PDB file of C-alpha atoms in Angstrom:
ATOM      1  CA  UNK A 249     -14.658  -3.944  -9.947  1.00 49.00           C
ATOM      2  CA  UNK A 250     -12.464  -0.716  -9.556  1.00 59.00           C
ATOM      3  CA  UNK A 251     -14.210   2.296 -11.088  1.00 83.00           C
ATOM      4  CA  UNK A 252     -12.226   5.286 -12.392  1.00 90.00           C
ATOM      5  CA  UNK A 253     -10.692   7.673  -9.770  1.00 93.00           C
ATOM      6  CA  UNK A 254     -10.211  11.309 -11.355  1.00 94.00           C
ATOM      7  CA  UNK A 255      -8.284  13.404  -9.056  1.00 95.00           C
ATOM      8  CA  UNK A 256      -7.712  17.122  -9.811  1.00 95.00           C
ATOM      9  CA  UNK A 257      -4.690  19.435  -8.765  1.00 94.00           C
ATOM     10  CA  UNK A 258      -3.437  22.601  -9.415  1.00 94.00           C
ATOM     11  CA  UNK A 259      -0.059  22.881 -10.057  1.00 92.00           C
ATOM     12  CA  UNK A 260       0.659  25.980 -10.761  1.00 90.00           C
ATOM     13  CA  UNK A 261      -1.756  29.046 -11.481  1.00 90.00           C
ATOM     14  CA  UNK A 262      -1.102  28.116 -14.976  1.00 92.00           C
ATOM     15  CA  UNK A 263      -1.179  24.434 -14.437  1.00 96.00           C
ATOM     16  CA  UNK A 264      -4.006  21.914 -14.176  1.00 95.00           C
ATOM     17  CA  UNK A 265      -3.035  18.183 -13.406  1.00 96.00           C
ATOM     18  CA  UNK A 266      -5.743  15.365 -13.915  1.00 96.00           C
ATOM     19  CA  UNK A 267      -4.783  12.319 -12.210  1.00 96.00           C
ATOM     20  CA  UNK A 268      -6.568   9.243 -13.321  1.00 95.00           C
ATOM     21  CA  UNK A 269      -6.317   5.550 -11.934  1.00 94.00           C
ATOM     22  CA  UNK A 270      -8.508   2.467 -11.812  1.00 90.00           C
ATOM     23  CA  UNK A 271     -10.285   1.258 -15.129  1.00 87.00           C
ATOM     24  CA  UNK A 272     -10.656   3.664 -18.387  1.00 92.00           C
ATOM     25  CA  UNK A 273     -12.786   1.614 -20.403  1.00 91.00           C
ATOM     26  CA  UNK A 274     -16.176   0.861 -21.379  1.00 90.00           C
ATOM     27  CA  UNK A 275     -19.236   2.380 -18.988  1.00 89.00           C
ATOM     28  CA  UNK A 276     -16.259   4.291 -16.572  1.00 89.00           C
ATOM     29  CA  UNK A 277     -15.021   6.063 -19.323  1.00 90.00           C
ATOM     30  CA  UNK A 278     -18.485   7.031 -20.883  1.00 87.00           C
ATOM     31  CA  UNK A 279     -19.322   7.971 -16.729  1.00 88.00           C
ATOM     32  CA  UNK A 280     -16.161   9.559 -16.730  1.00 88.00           C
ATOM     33  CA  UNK A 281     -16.896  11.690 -19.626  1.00 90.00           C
ATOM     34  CA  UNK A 282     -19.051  13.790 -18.000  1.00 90.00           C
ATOM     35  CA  UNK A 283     -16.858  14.260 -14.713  1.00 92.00           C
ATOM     36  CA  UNK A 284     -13.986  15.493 -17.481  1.00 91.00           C
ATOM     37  CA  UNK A 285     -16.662  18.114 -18.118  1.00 90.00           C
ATOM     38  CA  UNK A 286     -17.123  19.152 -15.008  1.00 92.00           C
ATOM     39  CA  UNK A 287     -13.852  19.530 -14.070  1.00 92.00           C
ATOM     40  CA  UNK A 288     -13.201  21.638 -17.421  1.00 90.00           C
ATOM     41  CA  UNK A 289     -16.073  23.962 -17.021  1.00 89.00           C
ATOM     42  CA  UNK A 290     -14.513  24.660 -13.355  1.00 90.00           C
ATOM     43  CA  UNK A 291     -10.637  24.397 -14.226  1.00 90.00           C
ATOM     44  CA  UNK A 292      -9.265  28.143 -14.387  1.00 89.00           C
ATOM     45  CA  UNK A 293      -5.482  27.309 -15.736  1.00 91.00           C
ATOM     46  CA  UNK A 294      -5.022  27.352 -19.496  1.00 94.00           C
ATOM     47  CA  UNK A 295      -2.768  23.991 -19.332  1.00 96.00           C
ATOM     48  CA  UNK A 296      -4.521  20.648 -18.503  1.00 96.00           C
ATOM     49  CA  UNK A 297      -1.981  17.619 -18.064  1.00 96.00           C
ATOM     50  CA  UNK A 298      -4.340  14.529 -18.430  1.00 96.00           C
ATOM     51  CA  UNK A 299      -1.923  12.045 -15.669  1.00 97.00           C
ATOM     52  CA  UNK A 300      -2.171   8.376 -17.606  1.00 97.00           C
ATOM     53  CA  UNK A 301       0.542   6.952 -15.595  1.00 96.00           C
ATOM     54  CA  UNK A 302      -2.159   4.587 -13.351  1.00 96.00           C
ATOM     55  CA  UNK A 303      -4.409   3.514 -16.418  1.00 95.00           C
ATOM     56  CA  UNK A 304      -2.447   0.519 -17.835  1.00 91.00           C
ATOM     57  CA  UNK A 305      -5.201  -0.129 -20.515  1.00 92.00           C
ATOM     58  CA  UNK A 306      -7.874   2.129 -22.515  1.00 94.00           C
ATOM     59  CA  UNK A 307     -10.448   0.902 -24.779  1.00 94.00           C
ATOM     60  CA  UNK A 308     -11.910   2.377 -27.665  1.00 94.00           C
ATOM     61  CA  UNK A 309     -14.548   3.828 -25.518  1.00 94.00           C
ATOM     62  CA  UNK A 310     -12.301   5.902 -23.475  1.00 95.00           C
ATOM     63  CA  UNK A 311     -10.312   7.015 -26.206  1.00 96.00           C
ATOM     64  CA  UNK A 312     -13.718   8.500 -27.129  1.00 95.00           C
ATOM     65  CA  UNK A 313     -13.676   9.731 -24.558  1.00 95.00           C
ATOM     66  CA  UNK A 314     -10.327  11.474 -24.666  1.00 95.00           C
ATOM     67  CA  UNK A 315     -11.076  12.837 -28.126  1.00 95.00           C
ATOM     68  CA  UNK A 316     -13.939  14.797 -26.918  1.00 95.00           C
ATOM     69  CA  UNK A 317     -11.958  16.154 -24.028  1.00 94.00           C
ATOM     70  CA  UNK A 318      -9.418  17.025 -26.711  1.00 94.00           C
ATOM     71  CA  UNK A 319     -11.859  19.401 -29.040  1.00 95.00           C
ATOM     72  CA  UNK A 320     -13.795  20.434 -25.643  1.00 94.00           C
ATOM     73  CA  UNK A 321     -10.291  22.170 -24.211  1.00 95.00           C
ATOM     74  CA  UNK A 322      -9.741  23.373 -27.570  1.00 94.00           C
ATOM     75  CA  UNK A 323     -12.897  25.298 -27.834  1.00 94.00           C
ATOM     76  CA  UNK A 324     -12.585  26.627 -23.768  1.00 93.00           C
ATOM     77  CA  UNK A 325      -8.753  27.810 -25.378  1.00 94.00           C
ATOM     78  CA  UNK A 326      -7.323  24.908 -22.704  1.00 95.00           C
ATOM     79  CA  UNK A 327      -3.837  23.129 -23.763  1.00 96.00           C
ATOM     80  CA  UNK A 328      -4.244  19.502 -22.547  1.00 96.00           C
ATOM     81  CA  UNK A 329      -1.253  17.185 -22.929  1.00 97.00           C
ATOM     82  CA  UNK A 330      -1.072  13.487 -21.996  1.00 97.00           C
ATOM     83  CA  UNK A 331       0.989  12.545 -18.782  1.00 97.00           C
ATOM     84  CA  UNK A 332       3.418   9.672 -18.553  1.00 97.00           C
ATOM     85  CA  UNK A 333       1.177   7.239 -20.110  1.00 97.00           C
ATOM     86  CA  UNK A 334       2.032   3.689 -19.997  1.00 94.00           C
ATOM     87  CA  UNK A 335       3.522   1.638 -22.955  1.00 94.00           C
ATOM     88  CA  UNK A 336       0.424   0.167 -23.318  1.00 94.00           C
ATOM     89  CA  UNK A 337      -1.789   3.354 -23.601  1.00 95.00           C
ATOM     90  CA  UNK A 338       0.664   5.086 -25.625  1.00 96.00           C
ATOM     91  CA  UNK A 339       0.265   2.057 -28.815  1.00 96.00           C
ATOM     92  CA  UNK A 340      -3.229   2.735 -28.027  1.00 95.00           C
ATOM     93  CA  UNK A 341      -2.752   6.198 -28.341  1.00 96.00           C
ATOM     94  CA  UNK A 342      -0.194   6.080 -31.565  1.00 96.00           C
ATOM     95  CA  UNK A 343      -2.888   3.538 -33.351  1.00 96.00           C
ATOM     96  CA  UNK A 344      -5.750   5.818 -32.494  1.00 95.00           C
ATOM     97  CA  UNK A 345      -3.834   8.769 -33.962  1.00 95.00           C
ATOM     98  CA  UNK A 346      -4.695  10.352 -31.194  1.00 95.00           C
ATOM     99  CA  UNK A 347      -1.094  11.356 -29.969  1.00 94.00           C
ATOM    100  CA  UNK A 348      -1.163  13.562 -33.356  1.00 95.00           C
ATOM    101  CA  UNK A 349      -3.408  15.572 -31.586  1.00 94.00           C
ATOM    102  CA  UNK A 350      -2.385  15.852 -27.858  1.00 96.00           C
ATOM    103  CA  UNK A 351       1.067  16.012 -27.102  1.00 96.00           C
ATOM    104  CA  UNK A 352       2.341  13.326 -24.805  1.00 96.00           C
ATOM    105  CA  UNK A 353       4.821  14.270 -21.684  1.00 96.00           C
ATOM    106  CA  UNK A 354       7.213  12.006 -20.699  1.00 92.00           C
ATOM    107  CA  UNK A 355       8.006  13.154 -17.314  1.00 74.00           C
TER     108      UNK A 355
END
């Protein structure tokens, strides 16, 4: 079973890129929840690009999951978009509403 990988980088001093890969769904997102925390509480830029690009599938768990990120950088004054999501992730994404409330970067 491949867990989520979370991999942090910053790009700039302004600039916070969150790469994730592996599986975003059910208990990894809900365990990944808490590393998005973590890495918030820590991150210093006021831009966080969330990198979808290696998650070819999310479940309603992890978009949860993103939702909470969402109002968390909100309230820390953070700007998170969504990275190069997949076509799959992005329906997800457009169903959930939940591009109305992150903007999504092509690339």
């Amino acid at each position: 079973m491949n867990d989520l990988s979370i991999q942090t980088e910053v790009l700039d001093p302004g600039l916070t890129m969150v790469r994730l890969s592996g599986i975003f769904e059910g208990t990894a997102a809900i365990e990944g929840e808490s590393k998005f925390s973590e890495i918030l509480k820590k991150i210093k830029t006021k831009q966080l690009w969330l990198d979808l690009s290696a998650i070819d599938y999310i479940d309603s768990s992890a978009v949860g999951v993103l939702i909470n990120l969402t109002k968390a950088a909100v309230a820390q004054k953070v700007q998170m978009s969504f990275f190069k999501p997949s076509e799959n992730v992005k329906k997800i994404l457009n169903i959930t509403h939940v591009d109305r409330m992150v903007p999504i970067i092509e690339g």
